[in-house]
Amino acid sequence: MTTFDQALSSFRALLEPDGIAVQPTGVAAKVVGPRFSEPIFAVPDVHLCDGKGGDIFLKGNPGKAGKLAATLRAIYRYRNNHTSRAIQLGDWFDIWRVCGKDPMNMAFGAIENAAVFTEILDWDSALGLPHVIGNHDAAFLNAIPNRRAAQPNFFRPGFWVGNNVYALHGHQTTVSPPAGKTFDQVVVHAATVLGQFVPGATWIQQFIDQQHVAEDVKQWLKETFTGQHEDVDANHRAKNPTAPPDPILSGDFVVRENQQQLLSLVAQVEAFPASNGRAADLVLVAHSHVPCVSWSRIGTRPVVIADAGAWTYDKAHLLIAAGDTVAVFNIV
Amino acid sequence: MSRVPAFMALGVALTSVGACCPVRTGQLTGRWVAIAGENGQGAGIATKPALAQPLALTAPSEACFSNQQLREHFGPGCEENEAEAAASPDLTDDPTQGNQPTPGEVHWYCDRRTVVRVVLARCPGTNTFRVRQLAVSIAAEGR
């Protein structure tokens, strides 16, 4: 069993030769017992654009590409020697920004062709990094990047990461349910897309059309998974003054927006046969670009929700979960 | 999917040819080419074509090359290409555990008349690849 400190120490040692440090953000939570038996590395929103002036990942700093490539290489090298898991939490590409504000546009060659991203995409391919599909790269629902074309199963709206961690982008709660319906009344249909859709097997629009649901629910699903989404204001989250329940020990907890709806989605995914009885102790999300930890419940089971932050503008976050701790770090 | 049966060579002749540009001479001698065919695969500088025989490479040819090399010699791929279909989904596998390098990649190149799909196979344990298949479509004028 790898402890959190052991995983962090080993990972830091892999980045030190590149002059890159792994610094705490203060966003962390601790739980009773070694809940995360295999270390997990989660890369949040990256938003690779076309490498030009408007690229919100580079923000005019080509060195940022080297930092992300080094981080992915370090994860690759760690995984060569340690049993561990890795996931990217969506908005890997920013197709919305590059392709005329259409997140479903499949003409994202400008992102794949950006020379400055070659090494990043080399390590993405070498890792076989699984990507949650977000709202800025929703076109991946219909067409994944060419360099990953052999691995359509590595691009999904949601992933189990081991037996007790579930990952999704987190934008699925931002579109209001159809008129006259509550989120709880339609959540199972969103969970069906989360848990059962794989790119390339069919088109997302066709997958939704084949669901046996009312037309207004189909429209809501299409808006949820393929439409544009307003960014959330995540900079003013209230602290959660309530002491967390067992087995959650401690953390700098806030009340994250839509946290109960996120857990409702995960509860539905847990019930699918393909989940094989797995139940989440930890849910990984991104989307907001602001890291945080919060907690809520699925039934009576306490669940930690960890938002891993982003690589946009000046940010460069990485979430690590191992042993009894989940924490978000700055890569500097 | 059938392999390309005959020897094929793809050079930097993929560079865009606009209607205003002078007519381009078909020449591969001295150019970096990726080849795949009955005589095997490779990448490197083409020797002079001779006797309608498979094109040879100047020694040493590179069996495996990086995406950086591919980009330097062939330039950018298509802005858009058709999506690749997937086999039936397997939702019980676990892509998150351990390194699972892509076994291969696909690159698409387009110009006014030509579309090329290049399938690469990973050279084990590296970030380099060899050519597995070249597929070329050249549109007849006016189509």
XYZ file of C-alpha atoms in Angstrom:
475
model
C 0.000 0.000 0.000
C 1.463 3.324 -1.107
C 0.917 6.169 1.341
C 0.106 9.659 0.182
C 3.497 10.947 1.319
C 5.297 8.166 -0.539
C 3.421 8.861 -3.769
C 4.013 12.599 -3.510
C 7.696 12.187 -2.718
C 8.271 9.827 -5.653
C 6.392 12.073 -8.030
C 8.269 15.190 -6.916
C 11.559 13.410 -7.522
C 10.534 12.765 -11.129
C 9.887 16.454 -11.802
C 12.863 17.897 -9.899
C 15.365 17.314 -12.740
C 13.172 19.536 -14.928
C 13.278 22.300 -12.307
C 9.559 21.838 -11.676
C 8.142 21.878 -8.152
C 4.911 20.374 -6.825
C 3.497 22.824 -4.280
C 0.367 22.452 -2.116
C -2.609 24.666 -2.874
C -4.186 24.070 0.527
C -7.050 22.197 -1.124
C -6.999 18.784 0.522
C -9.136 16.281 2.366
C -8.259 13.378 4.592
C -10.371 10.289 5.220
C -10.169 7.391 7.654
C -8.055 4.512 6.462
C -6.324 3.930 3.151
C -9.293 4.529 0.879
C -7.197 5.073 -2.256
C -5.165 1.901 -2.495
C -3.558 2.916 -5.800
C -2.324 6.499 -6.264
C -4.461 8.520 -8.679
C -3.210 11.425 -10.797
C -5.951 13.673 -12.204
C -5.204 16.408 -14.720
C -7.991 19.013 -14.769
C -9.194 21.267 -17.641
C -6.328 22.019 -20.044
C -8.041 23.840 -22.955
C -5.428 23.282 -25.655
C -6.290 25.792 -28.394
C -4.339 26.441 -31.606
C -1.100 27.610 -29.979
C -1.642 31.173 -31.191
C -2.333 34.437 -29.409
C -5.776 33.563 -28.122
C -4.719 30.246 -26.644
C -5.915 30.287 -23.022
C -3.698 27.326 -22.088
C -0.470 28.941 -23.292
C -1.468 32.531 -22.585
C 1.497 33.640 -24.696
C 3.929 31.435 -22.785
C 5.244 28.530 -24.907
C 7.075 27.262 -21.802
C 3.718 26.231 -20.403
C 3.609 23.426 -22.983
C 6.935 22.105 -21.718
C 5.642 22.130 -18.151
C 2.572 20.083 -19.012
C 4.623 17.691 -21.166
C 7.057 17.206 -18.268
C 4.150 16.551 -15.907
C 2.666 13.929 -18.221
C 6.129 12.367 -18.673
C 6.525 12.208 -14.879
C 3.153 10.466 -14.560
C 4.256 8.041 -17.290
C 7.524 7.288 -15.490
C 5.778 6.935 -12.126
C 3.361 4.453 -13.659
C 6.229 2.470 -15.150
C 7.343 1.629 -11.605
C 4.215 1.867 -9.444
C 0.689 0.557 -9.711
C -1.381 3.683 -10.146
C -4.139 5.361 -12.102
C -4.443 8.507 -14.200
C -7.291 10.481 -15.690
C -7.818 13.807 -17.445
C -11.007 15.475 -16.323
C -12.310 17.007 -19.560
C -11.855 20.114 -21.697
C -8.559 18.655 -22.944
C -9.066 20.561 -26.205
C -10.900 23.883 -26.363
C -12.793 23.167 -29.567
C -15.358 25.804 -28.634
C -12.747 28.560 -28.801
C -10.937 27.303 -31.894
C -13.905 26.272 -34.012
C -16.308 29.188 -34.095
C -17.871 28.728 -30.675
C -19.175 25.298 -31.642
C -18.035 22.609 -29.190
C -19.357 19.905 -31.556
C -17.265 21.056 -34.543
C -15.057 18.198 -35.699
C -12.628 20.470 -37.593
C -10.192 20.592 -34.693
C -7.109 19.826 -36.784
C -5.752 23.254 -35.857
C -5.305 21.991 -32.291
C -3.707 18.693 -33.310
C -1.489 20.541 -35.808
C -0.108 23.104 -33.348
C 3.623 22.312 -33.305
C 3.952 23.578 -29.742
C 1.708 20.759 -28.527
C 3.587 17.869 -30.199
C 5.343 16.718 -27.024
C 2.169 17.010 -24.936
C 0.328 14.817 -27.425
C 3.293 12.404 -27.520
C 2.947 11.738 -23.784
C -0.832 11.722 -23.921
C -0.513 8.942 -26.481
C 2.256 7.132 -24.575
C 0.266 7.159 -21.339
C -2.915 6.131 -23.035
C -4.415 8.856 -20.861
C -8.174 8.441 -20.412
C -10.123 11.652 -21.056
C -13.446 12.582 -19.576
C -15.354 14.525 -22.252
C -16.196 18.074 -21.222
C -18.263 20.905 -22.601
C -15.419 22.583 -24.512
C -14.399 19.332 -26.245
C -17.873 17.856 -26.694
C -16.966 16.991 -30.309
C -15.017 14.059 -28.824
C -18.438 12.455 -28.376
C -18.430 12.017 -32.159
C -14.744 12.132 -33.153
C -11.721 11.639 -30.928
C -8.240 13.000 -31.758
C -6.477 11.172 -34.597
C -3.495 10.245 -32.474
C -5.851 8.423 -30.107
C -8.103 6.909 -32.780
C -7.157 3.399 -31.701
C -8.551 4.026 -28.217
C -12.140 5.325 -28.460
C -12.900 3.618 -25.170
C -10.483 6.029 -23.461
C -12.817 8.979 -24.152
C -16.069 8.882 -22.223
C -18.422 11.274 -20.447
C -17.548 9.557 -17.151
C -15.133 6.943 -15.779
C -14.755 4.719 -12.782
C -11.216 5.199 -11.462
C -10.805 2.035 -9.461
C -13.571 0.724 -7.214
C -14.500 3.807 -5.203
C -13.692 6.888 -7.284
C -15.826 8.275 -10.109
C -14.742 11.026 -12.515
C -16.862 13.338 -14.629
C -16.314 16.837 -15.975
C -19.032 18.447 -13.871
C -20.957 20.514 -16.442
C -23.876 18.091 -16.564
C -25.769 19.960 -13.872
C -25.693 23.411 -15.468
C -28.621 23.102 -17.907
C -32.033 23.458 -16.277
C -34.251 20.371 -16.562
C -37.237 20.482 -18.947
C -40.155 22.649 -17.822
C -42.204 20.993 -15.119
C -39.529 18.428 -14.278
C -36.970 18.309 -11.479
C -33.354 17.233 -11.871
C -34.100 14.103 -9.863
C -36.807 13.133 -12.350
C -34.456 13.214 -15.340
C -31.100 12.406 -13.782
C -31.233 8.723 -14.749
C -31.243 9.696 -18.422
C -28.130 11.858 -18.039
C -26.520 9.035 -16.112
C -27.283 6.694 -19.011
C -25.199 8.893 -21.309
C -22.480 9.200 -18.654
C -22.236 5.518 -18.026
C -22.987 3.914 -21.359
C -21.884 6.109 -24.261
C -18.605 5.397 -26.044
C -17.449 7.581 -28.978
C -17.362 5.965 -32.375
C -19.857 3.221 -31.582
C -22.641 5.595 -32.597
C -23.237 9.346 -32.860
C -24.220 11.056 -29.619
C -27.328 12.537 -31.228
C -28.366 9.071 -32.412
C -27.642 7.562 -28.996
C -29.910 10.142 -27.348
C -32.619 9.775 -30.002
C -32.730 6.034 -29.348
C -33.496 6.523 -25.644
C -37.114 5.808 -24.766
C -37.781 9.208 -23.229
C -39.969 12.218 -23.976
C -38.864 14.711 -26.620
C -38.241 17.472 -24.078
C -35.913 15.163 -22.153
C -34.048 14.295 -25.346
C -33.626 17.997 -26.032
C -32.352 18.552 -22.495
C -29.837 15.721 -22.913
C -28.583 17.211 -26.181
C -28.189 20.631 -24.591
C -26.490 19.099 -21.569
C -23.955 17.021 -23.484
C -23.507 18.881 -26.763
C -24.554 22.489 -26.151
C -22.739 25.579 -24.984
C -22.516 26.125 -21.247
C -21.971 29.230 -19.235
C -18.974 29.076 -16.946
C -19.803 28.961 -13.264
C -18.709 31.639 -10.818
C -16.590 29.486 -8.578
C -14.570 32.185 -6.862
C -17.045 32.864 -4.080
C -17.811 29.478 -2.634
C -18.921 29.551 0.977
C -17.004 27.585 3.571
C -18.894 24.592 4.890
C -19.149 25.175 8.672
C -20.490 21.680 9.347
C -18.040 19.101 10.666
C -17.695 16.297 8.094
C -19.143 12.909 9.026
C -17.116 9.722 9.409
C -15.149 8.479 7.539
C -14.201 11.966 6.347
C -11.637 13.292 8.824
C -10.711 16.787 7.768
C -10.407 19.227 4.899
C -10.806 22.821 3.843
C -14.381 22.143 2.784
C -16.613 24.516 0.845
C -20.142 24.172 -0.476
C -19.605 23.448 -4.165
C -22.251 24.533 -6.659
C -24.646 21.712 -7.653
C -22.856 19.214 -5.451
C -25.989 17.218 -4.636
C -26.962 16.978 -8.312
C -23.468 15.692 -9.132
C -23.855 12.979 -6.531
C -27.335 12.134 -7.835
C -25.725 11.457 -11.215
C -23.061 9.271 -9.659
C -25.672 7.356 -7.637
C -27.485 6.488 -10.866
C -24.235 5.362 -12.532
C -23.473 3.163 -9.515
C -26.727 1.277 -10.156
C -25.785 0.262 -13.727
C -24.679 -3.366 -14.206
C -21.467 -2.180 -15.877
C -20.493 -0.527 -12.576
C -20.171 -3.992 -11.053
C -21.340 -2.854 -7.637
C -18.792 -0.075 -7.307
C -19.679 2.792 -4.974
C -17.965 6.171 -4.832
C -16.161 7.514 -1.777
C -14.631 10.239 -3.932
C -15.942 12.067 -7.008
C -13.462 13.911 -9.216
C -14.636 16.906 -11.233
C -13.181 19.992 -12.894
C -15.018 22.503 -15.156
C -14.974 25.387 -12.663
C -11.200 26.034 -12.971
C -11.102 26.701 -9.215
C -9.917 23.786 -7.074
C -11.878 22.888 -3.971
C -13.061 20.018 -1.821
C -16.614 19.585 -0.624
C -18.667 16.752 0.772
C -22.219 15.522 0.628
C -23.988 12.174 0.711
C -25.293 9.445 -1.550
C -28.046 8.066 0.653
C -26.338 7.913 4.021
C -22.828 7.412 2.586
C -20.594 10.494 2.866
C -18.765 11.308 -0.359
C -15.946 13.787 -0.974
C -16.153 15.844 -4.176
C -12.760 17.133 -5.311
C -12.476 19.792 -8.014
C -8.996 19.562 -9.537
C -8.742 23.128 -10.912
C -7.279 23.870 -14.367
C -4.268 24.564 -16.611
C -5.771 27.717 -18.126
C -4.040 31.107 -18.054
C -1.540 31.098 -15.163
C -2.932 27.946 -13.550
C -1.267 24.536 -13.549
C -2.985 22.171 -11.133
C -2.644 18.451 -10.525
C -4.771 16.363 -8.172
C -3.172 13.434 -6.385
C -5.112 10.918 -4.313
C -3.321 8.187 -2.410
C -3.724 6.357 0.877
C -5.964 8.494 3.061
C -5.603 11.869 1.294
C -6.732 13.715 -1.810
C -5.049 17.057 -2.553
C -4.591 19.562 -5.358
C -1.108 20.907 -6.172
C 0.354 23.757 -8.146
C 2.907 22.654 -10.745
C 5.430 25.514 -10.769
C -9.186 -3.587 -43.906
C -6.916 -4.557 -46.794
C -3.295 -3.584 -46.878
C -2.096 -1.498 -49.808
C -0.827 -4.229 -52.116
C 1.621 -2.269 -54.161
C 4.598 -0.227 -53.160
C 3.594 3.281 -52.244
C 5.634 6.314 -51.381
C 4.479 9.562 -49.909
C 6.773 12.538 -50.116
C 6.511 16.173 -49.303
C 4.718 16.476 -52.610
C 1.691 16.744 -50.328
C 2.421 20.439 -50.029
C -0.636 22.402 -51.056
C -0.859 23.195 -54.748
C -3.072 26.138 -55.532
C -4.523 26.945 -58.905
C -2.269 29.984 -59.246
C 0.916 28.016 -58.579
C 3.275 26.723 -61.238
C 2.803 23.108 -62.234
C 4.675 20.885 -59.847
C 7.107 18.302 -61.120
C 6.643 14.831 -59.759
C 9.902 14.131 -58.001
C 10.754 12.157 -54.901
C 14.534 11.861 -55.276
C 16.188 13.510 -52.300
C 12.933 14.014 -50.424
C 11.996 12.504 -47.046
C 9.448 9.807 -47.678
C 7.501 7.319 -45.619
C 7.088 4.023 -47.419
C 5.123 0.862 -46.915
C 4.770 -2.051 -49.252
C 5.740 -5.583 -50.017
C 9.406 -4.770 -49.353
C 8.672 -3.504 -45.852
C 8.360 -0.114 -44.197
C 10.720 2.740 -43.597
C 11.232 6.468 -43.648
C 14.092 8.542 -44.934
C 15.547 10.201 -48.002
C 14.455 8.660 -51.279
C 16.993 7.526 -53.827
C 16.367 7.985 -57.536
C 13.514 5.840 -58.844
C 14.770 3.130 -61.171
C 13.355 0.469 -63.452
C 9.835 0.726 -62.003
C 11.131 -0.952 -58.886
C 10.153 -0.130 -55.297
C 11.732 3.094 -54.129
C 14.813 2.724 -51.979
C 16.005 4.936 -49.145
C 19.489 6.250 -48.601
C 21.148 4.430 -45.722
C 20.511 4.483 -42.906
C 16.774 4.506 -43.304
C 14.715 4.955 -40.163
C 12.350 2.160 -39.389
C 10.885 4.219 -36.547
C 10.378 7.965 -36.457
C 8.814 10.487 -34.122
C 5.800 12.695 -34.567
C 8.203 15.629 -34.466
C 9.975 14.249 -37.561
C 6.676 13.568 -39.261
C 5.574 17.112 -38.641
C 8.888 18.583 -39.829
C 8.736 16.707 -43.112
C 5.031 16.474 -43.900
C 3.700 19.569 -42.157
C 0.208 19.866 -40.708
C -2.550 17.354 -41.239
C -6.066 17.978 -42.452
C -8.079 20.610 -40.623
C -10.894 18.064 -40.571
C -11.259 14.428 -41.469
C -13.955 11.837 -41.165
C -14.317 10.261 -37.744
C -12.952 6.769 -37.196
C -15.551 4.239 -36.161
C -15.149 2.203 -33.003
C -15.654 -1.447 -32.337
C -18.506 -2.356 -30.027
C -17.978 -0.628 -26.703
C -16.577 -2.538 -23.785
C -17.629 -0.703 -20.653
C -16.134 -3.190 -18.254
C -12.494 -2.505 -19.077
C -10.447 -0.015 -17.065
C -8.421 2.478 -19.068
C -7.287 4.343 -15.953
C -4.853 1.748 -14.591
C -1.223 1.749 -15.686
C 0.340 3.021 -18.880
C -1.588 1.763 -21.893
C 0.213 3.336 -24.870
C -1.725 3.671 -28.068
C -0.772 0.718 -30.295
C -0.807 3.083 -33.246
C -1.990 6.395 -34.588
C -3.610 7.743 -37.692
C -2.671 10.910 -39.594
C -4.666 12.493 -42.387
C -3.197 14.824 -45.020
C -5.226 16.844 -47.479
C -4.596 19.162 -50.372
C -6.671 20.263 -53.326
C -6.925 16.841 -54.961
C -5.280 14.452 -52.559
C -6.325 12.826 -49.295
C -3.847 10.519 -47.583
C -4.518 8.403 -44.510
C -1.343 7.216 -42.818
C -1.632 4.468 -40.200
C 1.337 4.216 -37.858
C 2.255 1.405 -35.482
C 4.124 2.226 -32.282
C 7.679 0.950 -32.036
C 7.513 -0.820 -28.645
C 8.594 1.110 -25.568
C 9.164 4.354 -27.432
C 7.418 7.466 -28.660
C 8.301 6.523 -32.224
C 6.336 4.823 -34.943
C 6.673 2.907 -38.189
C 4.392 3.048 -41.188
C 1.756 0.361 -41.197
C -0.325 1.482 -44.140
C -0.642 4.346 -46.594
C -3.953 4.951 -48.310
C -4.186 7.595 -51.023
C -7.131 9.091 -52.847
C -6.544 11.505 -55.706
C -9.617 13.247 -57.035
C -9.970 13.460 -60.780
C -10.105 17.067 -61.981
C -13.529 18.607 -61.595
C -14.764 16.057 -59.058
